[in-house]
Coordinates of C-alpha atoms in Angstrom, one line a residue:
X243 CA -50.4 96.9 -55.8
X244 CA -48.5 96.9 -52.9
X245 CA -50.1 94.6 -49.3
X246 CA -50.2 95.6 -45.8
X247 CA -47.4 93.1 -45.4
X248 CA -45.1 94.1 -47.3
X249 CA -45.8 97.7 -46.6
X250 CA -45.1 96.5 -43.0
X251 CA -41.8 95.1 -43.7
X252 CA -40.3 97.7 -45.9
X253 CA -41.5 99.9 -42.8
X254 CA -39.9 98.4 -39.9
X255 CA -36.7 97.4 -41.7
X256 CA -34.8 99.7 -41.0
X257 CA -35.4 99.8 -37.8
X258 CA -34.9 96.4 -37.1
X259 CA -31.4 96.3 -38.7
X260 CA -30.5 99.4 -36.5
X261 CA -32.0 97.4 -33.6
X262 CA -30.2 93.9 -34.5
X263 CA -27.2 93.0 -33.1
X264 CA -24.5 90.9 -35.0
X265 CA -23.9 87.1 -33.8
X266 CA -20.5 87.8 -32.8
X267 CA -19.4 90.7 -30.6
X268 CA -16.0 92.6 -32.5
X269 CA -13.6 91.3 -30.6
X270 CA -14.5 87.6 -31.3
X271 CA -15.1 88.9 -34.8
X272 CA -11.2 90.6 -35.0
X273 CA -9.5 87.4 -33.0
X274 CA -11.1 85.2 -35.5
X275 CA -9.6 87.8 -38.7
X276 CA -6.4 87.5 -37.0
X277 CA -6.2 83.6 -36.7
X278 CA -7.2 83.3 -40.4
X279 CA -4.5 85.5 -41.2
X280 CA -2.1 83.5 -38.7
X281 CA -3.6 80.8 -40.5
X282 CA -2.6 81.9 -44.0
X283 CA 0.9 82.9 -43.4
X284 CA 1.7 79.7 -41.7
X285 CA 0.4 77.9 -44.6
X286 CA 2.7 79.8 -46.9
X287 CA 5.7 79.5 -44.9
X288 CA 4.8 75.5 -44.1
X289 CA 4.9 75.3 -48.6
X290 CA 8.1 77.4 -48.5
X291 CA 9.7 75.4 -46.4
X292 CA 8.4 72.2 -47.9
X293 CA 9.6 73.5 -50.8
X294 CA 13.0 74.2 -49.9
X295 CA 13.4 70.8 -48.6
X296 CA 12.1 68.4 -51.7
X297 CA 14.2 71.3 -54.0
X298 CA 17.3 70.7 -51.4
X299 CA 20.0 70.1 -54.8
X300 CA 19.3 73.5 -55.6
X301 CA 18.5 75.4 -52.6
X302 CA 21.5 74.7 -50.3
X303 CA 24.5 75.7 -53.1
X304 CA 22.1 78.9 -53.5
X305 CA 22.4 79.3 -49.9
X306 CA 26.1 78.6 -49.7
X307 CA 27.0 80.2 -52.5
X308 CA 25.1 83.1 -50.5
X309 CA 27.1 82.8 -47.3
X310 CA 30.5 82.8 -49.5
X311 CA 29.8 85.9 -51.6
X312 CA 28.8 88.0 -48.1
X313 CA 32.2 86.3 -46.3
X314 CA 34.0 87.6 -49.2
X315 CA 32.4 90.4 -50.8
X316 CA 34.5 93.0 -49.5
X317 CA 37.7 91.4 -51.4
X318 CA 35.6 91.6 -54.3
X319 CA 35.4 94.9 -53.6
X320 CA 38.6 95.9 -53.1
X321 CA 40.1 94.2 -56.4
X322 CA 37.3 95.9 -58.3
X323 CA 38.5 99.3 -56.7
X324 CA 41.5 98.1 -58.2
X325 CA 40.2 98.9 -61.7
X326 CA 40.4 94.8 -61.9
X327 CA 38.2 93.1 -64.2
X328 CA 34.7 92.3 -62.9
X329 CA 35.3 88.4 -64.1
X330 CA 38.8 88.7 -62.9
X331 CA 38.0 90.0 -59.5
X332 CA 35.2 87.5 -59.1
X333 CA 37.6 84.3 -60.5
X334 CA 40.2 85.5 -57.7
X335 CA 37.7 86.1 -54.7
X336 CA 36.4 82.6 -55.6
X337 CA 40.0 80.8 -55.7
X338 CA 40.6 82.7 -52.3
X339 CA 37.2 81.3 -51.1
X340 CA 38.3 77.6 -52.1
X341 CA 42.1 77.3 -50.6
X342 CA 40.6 79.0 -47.5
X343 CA 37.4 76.9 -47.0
X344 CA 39.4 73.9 -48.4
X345 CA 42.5 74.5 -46.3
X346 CA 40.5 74.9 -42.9
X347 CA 38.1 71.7 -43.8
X348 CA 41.6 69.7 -44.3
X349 CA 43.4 71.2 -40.8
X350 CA 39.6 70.0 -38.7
X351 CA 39.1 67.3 -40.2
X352 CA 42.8 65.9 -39.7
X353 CA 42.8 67.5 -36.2
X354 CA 39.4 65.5 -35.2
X355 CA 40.8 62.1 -37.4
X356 CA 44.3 62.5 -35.6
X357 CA 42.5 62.9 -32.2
X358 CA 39.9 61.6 -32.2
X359 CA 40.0 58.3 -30.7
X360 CA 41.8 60.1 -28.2
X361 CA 38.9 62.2 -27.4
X362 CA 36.8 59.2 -27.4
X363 CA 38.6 57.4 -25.0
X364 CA 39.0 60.0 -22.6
X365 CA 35.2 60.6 -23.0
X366 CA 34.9 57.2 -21.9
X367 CA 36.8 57.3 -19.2
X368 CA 34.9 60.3 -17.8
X369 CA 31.8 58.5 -18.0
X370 CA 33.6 55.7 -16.0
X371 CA 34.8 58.1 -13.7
X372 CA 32.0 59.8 -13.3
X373 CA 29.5 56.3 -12.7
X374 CA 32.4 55.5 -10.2
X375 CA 32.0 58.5 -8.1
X376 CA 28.5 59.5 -8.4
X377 CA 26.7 56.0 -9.1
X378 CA 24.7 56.1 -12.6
X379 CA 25.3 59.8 -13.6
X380 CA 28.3 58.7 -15.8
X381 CA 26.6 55.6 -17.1
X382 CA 24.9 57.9 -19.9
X383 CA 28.3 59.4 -20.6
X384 CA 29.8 56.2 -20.8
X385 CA 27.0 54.5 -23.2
X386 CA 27.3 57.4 -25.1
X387 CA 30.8 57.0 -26.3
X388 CA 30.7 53.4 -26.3
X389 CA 27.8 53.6 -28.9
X390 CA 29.7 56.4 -30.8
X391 CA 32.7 54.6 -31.6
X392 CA 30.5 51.3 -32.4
X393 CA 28.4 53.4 -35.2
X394 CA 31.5 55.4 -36.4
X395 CA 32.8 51.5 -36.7
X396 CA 29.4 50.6 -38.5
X397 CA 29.5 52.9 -40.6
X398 CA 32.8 52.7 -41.8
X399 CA 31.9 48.7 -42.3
X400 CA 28.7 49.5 -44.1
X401 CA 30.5 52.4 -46.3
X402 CA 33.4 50.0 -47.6
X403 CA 30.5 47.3 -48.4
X404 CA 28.2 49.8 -50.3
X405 CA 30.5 51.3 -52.5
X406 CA 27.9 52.2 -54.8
X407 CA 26.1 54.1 -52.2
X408 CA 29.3 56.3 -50.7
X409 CA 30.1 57.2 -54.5
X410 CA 26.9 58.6 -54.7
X411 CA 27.1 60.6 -51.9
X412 CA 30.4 62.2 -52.3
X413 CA 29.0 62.4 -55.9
X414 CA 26.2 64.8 -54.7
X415 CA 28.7 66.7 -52.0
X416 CA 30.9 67.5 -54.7
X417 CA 28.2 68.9 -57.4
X418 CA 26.7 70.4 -54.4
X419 CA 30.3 72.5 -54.0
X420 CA 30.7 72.8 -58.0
X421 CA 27.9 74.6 -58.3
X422 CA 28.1 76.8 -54.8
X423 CA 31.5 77.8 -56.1
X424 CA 29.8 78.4 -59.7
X425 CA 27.1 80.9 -58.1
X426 CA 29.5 82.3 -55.9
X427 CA 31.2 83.3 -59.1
X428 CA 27.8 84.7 -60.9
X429 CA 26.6 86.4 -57.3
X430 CA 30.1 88.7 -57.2
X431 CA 30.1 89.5 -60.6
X432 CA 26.3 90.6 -61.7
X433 CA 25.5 91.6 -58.9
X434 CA 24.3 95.0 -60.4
X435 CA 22.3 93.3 -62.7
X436 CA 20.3 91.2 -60.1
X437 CA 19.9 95.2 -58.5
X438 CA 18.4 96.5 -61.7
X439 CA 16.6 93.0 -62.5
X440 CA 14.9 93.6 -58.8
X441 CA 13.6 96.9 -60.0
X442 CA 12.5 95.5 -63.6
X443 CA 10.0 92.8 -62.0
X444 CA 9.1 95.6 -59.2
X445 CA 5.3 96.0 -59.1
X446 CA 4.6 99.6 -59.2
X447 CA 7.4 101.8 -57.5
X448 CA 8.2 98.9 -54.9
X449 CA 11.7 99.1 -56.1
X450 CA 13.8 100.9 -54.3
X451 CA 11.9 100.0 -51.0
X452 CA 12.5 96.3 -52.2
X453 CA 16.2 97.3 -53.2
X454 CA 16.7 98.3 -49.4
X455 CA 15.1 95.1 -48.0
X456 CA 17.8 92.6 -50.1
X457 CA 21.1 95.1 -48.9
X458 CA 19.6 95.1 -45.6
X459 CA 18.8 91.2 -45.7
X460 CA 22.3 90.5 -47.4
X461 CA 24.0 93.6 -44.9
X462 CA 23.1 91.0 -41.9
X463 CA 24.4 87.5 -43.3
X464 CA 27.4 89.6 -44.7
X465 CA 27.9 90.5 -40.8
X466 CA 27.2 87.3 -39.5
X467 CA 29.6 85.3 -41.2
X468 CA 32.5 87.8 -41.1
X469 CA 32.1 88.4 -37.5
X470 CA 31.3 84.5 -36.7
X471 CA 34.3 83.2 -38.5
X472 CA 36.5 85.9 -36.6
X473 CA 35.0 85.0 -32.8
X474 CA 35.5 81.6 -33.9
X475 CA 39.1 81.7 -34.9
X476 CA 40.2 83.7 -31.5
X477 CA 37.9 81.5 -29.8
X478 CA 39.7 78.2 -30.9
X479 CA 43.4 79.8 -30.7
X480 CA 42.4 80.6 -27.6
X481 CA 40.7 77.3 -26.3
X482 CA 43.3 75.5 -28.0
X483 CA 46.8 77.2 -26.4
X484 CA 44.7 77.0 -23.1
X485 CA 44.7 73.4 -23.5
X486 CA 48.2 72.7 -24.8
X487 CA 49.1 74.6 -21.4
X488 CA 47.5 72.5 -19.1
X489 CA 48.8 69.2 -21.3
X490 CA 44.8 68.2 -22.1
X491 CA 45.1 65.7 -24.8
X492 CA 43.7 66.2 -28.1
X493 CA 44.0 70.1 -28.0
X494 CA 44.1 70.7 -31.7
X495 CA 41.4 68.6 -32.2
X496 CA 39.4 69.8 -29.6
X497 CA 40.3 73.8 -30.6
X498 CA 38.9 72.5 -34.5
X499 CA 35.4 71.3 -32.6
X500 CA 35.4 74.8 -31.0
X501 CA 35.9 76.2 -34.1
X502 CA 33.6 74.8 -36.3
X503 CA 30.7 74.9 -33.4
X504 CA 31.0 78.8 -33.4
X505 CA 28.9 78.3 -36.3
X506 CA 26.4 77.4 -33.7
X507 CA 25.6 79.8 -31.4
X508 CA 25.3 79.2 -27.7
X509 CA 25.0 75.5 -28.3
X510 CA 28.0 74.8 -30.2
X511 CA 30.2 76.7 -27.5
X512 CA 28.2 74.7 -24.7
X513 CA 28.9 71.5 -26.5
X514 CA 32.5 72.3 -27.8
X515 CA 33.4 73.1 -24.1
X516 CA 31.8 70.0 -22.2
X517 CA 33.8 67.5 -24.5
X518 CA 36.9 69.7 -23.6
X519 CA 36.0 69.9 -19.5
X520 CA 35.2 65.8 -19.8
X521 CA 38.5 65.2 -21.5
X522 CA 40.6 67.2 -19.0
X523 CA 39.0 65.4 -16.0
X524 CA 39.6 61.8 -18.0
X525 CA 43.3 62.3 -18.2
X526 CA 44.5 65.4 -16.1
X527 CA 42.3 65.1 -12.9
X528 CA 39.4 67.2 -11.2
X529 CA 42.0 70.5 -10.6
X530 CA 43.0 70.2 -14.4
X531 CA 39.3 69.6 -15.6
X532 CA 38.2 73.1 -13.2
X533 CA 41.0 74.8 -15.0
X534 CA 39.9 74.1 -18.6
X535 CA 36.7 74.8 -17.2
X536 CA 38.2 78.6 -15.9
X537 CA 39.5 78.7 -19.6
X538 CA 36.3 77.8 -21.3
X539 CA 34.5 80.4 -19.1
X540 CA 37.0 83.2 -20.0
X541 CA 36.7 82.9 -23.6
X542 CA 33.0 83.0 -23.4
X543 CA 33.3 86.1 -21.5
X544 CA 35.9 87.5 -23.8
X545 CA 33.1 86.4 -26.6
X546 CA 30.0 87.9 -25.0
X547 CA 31.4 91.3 -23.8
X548 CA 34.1 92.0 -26.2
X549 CA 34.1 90.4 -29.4
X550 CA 30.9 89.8 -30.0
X551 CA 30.1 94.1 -29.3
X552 CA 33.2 94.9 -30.8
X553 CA 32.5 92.7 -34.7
X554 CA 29.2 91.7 -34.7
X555 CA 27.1 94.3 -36.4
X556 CA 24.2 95.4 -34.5
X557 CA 22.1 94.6 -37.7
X558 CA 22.8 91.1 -36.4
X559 CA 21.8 91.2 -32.7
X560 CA 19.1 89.2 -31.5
X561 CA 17.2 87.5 -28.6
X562 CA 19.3 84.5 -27.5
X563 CA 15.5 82.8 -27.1
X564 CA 15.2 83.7 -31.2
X565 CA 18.7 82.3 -31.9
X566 CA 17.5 79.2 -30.1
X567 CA 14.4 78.2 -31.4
X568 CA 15.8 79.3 -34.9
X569 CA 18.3 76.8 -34.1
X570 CA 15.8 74.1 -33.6
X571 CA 13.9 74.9 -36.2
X572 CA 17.1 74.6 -38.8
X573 CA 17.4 70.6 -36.8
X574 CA 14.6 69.6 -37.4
X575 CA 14.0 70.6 -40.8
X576 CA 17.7 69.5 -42.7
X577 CA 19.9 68.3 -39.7
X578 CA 23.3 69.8 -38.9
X579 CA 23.2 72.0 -42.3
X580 CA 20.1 73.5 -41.3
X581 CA 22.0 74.5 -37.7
X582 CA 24.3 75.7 -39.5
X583 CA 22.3 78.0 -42.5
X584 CA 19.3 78.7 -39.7
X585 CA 20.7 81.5 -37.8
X586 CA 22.1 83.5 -40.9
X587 CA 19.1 83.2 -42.1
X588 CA 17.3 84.9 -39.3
X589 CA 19.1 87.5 -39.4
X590 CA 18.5 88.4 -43.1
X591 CA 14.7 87.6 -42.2
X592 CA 15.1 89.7 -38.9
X593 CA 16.7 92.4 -41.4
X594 CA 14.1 92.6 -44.0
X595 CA 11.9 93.0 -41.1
X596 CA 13.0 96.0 -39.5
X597 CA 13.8 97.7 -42.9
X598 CA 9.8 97.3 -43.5
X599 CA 9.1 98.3 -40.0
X600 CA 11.3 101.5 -40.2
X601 CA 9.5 101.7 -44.4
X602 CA 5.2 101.5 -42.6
X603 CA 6.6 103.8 -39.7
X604 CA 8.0 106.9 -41.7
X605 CA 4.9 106.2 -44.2
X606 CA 2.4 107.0 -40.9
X607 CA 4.6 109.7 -39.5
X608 CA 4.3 111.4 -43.2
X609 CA 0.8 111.2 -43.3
X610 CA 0.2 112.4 -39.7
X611 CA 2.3 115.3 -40.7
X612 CA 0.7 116.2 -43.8
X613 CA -2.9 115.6 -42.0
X614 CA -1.7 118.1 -39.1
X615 CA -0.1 120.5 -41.4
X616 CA -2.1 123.8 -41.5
X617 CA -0.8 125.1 -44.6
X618 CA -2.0 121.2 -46.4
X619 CA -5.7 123.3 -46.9
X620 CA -7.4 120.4 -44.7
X621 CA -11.2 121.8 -44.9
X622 CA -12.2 119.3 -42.2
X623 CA -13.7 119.7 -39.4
X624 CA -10.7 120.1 -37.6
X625 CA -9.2 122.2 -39.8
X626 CA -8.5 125.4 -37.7
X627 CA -10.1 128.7 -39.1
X628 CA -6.7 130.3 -40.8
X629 CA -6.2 127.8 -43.0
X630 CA -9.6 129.1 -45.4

């Protein structure tokens, strides 16, 4: 048996849920989806990257070993056109990889060791300069080199005392190459059989569509480092005969720090070309140090306007602001390496972004199309009278 109060509230519910308003209006209600999916994805990529860091041993020859097989995939490909063996071709590329990575590691680092107490002292002498003419603005400069010779000092002194401690690190350097050389060697050769692995674990028919994100990923570190070790060899040739012109001191030295902070865009170039401008106004004078500064300018407009439009693939073109804080980013999380892997990375991540931009966009303009199409048989109520 049914009361008058219940009868009552079965009556007006309806009504009152059509009549009640929600405790949040939608837009509150779609900021606060939005921040909880903010939320989520910077919680996955905080892990990843915590990840990456406590797995370091393993990540960073993965990632070198990455950067070496896009810097020298096309030989690879070439010898294989060459009806080569696959293990052959792969064995070669990687020899070439190691007399050229090991024969420009030994010309910087016995430019900067021949020079570089040279550049040190002429930095010094800047500052000195500078704190002479222009009261405390050089004292920084001056600290600063003062302080970099006395921790170069330290830690040469603390090196030869823990021996135990410099074994183990060039211990872990050199497994660190051994096994970057290693995959290097397994990257080249299989890789058609990571391509048809990626479609094995595929959910679904995600395959090909995830097919296209790696090549596009891999397409823009593969045109990163080709066209950033090119800019940076013209760059220091150029830098560097600049230099020997004008008699700066330490020119090969200095041309081997612009070279190896090309890696480093915009900052490496801005650092590379200060140290240069201080040295030339330690020992050659103000006119000298405006020339090298003429000289630094022109490469970096040869670099913007030409060479970087020219080699740089356009898969690989992005926001200096992104380059920047990508930079940053790579700092702070594993020092100079990270500066170094960040922006590569960025682009394969910038990559595999547009590829699934392009992917969602053709997958709405299909289905506007075949919701527009006449001759689909839509019955809806748009659906124009021909089509029944």
């Amino acid at each position: 048996m049914r009361n008058d109060s219940d009868h009552d509230r079965s009556g007006s519910g309806p009504e009152r849920s059509l009549t009640e308003k929600p405790l949040l209006p939608v837009e509150a209600r779609r900021a606060a989806a939005w921040c909880a999916v903010a939320l989520l994805v910077a919680s996955v990529l905080a892990v990843g990257v915590w990840l990456c860091v406590f797995l370091s041993a393993a990540v960073t020859p993965v990632l070198l070993a990455l950067l070496g097989s896009a810097l020298l995939g096309p030989l690879y490909r070439r010898l294989v056109a060459m009806r080569l063996n696959r293990s052959l071709a792969a064995g070669l590329t990687c020899a070439v990889l190691l007399v050229v990575v090991g024969g420009a590691g030994y010309v910087v680092v016995s430019a900067l060791v021949d020079t570089g107490d040279q550049i040190i002292a002429s930095l010094k002498e800047a500052g000195q300069g500078l704190s002479k003419n222009f009261g405390m603005a050089g004292t920084s400069l001056d600290d600063l080199a003062s302080n970099a010779k006395s921790l170069v000092t330290r830690f040469g002194g603390e090196a030869a005392s823990g021996l135990l401690a410099g074994v183990s690190v060039v211990g872990q350097f050199i497994a660190a190459s051994v096994l970057a050389l290693l995959l290097t060697f397994f990257f080249l050769r299989d890789a058609d059989k990571a391509v048809r692995a990626l479609h094995d674990w595929a959910p679904g028919n995600s395959g090909p569509q995830l097919e296209r994100m790696a090549r596009r990923g891999f397409q823009a570190i593969q045109g990163f480092m080709r066209g950033t070790t090119f800019i940076a060899l013209i760059d220091a040739l150029c830098i560097t005969v600049g230099l020997l012109i004008l008699q700066v001191p330490g020119a090969p030295g200095l041309g081997a720090l612009v070279f190896v902070g090309a890696y480093i865009p915009y900052l490496g170039a801005f650092i590379s070309g200060a140290v240069a401008i201080l040295v030339a106004f330690a020992d050659r004078g103000f006119v000298i140090a405006l020339w090298t500064l003429g000289v630094v300018l022109a490469v970096q407009v040869l670099e913007g306007h030409v060479l970087q439009p020219m080699i740089q693939s356009r898969t690989v073109q992005m926001h200096p602001a992104t380059v920047m804080l990508a930079i940053t980013a790579g700092a702070s999380v594993a020092g100079i390496l990270g500066m170094l892997l960040s922006v590569p990375l960025t682009a394969a991540v910038s990559g595999v972004l547009h590829e699934l931009r392009k992917h969602y966009a053709a997958d709405s303009d299909s289905a506007s199309d075949s919701g527009s199409d006449p001759s689909s048989g839509d019955t809806g109520p748009n659906a124009s009278p021909t089509s029944s």
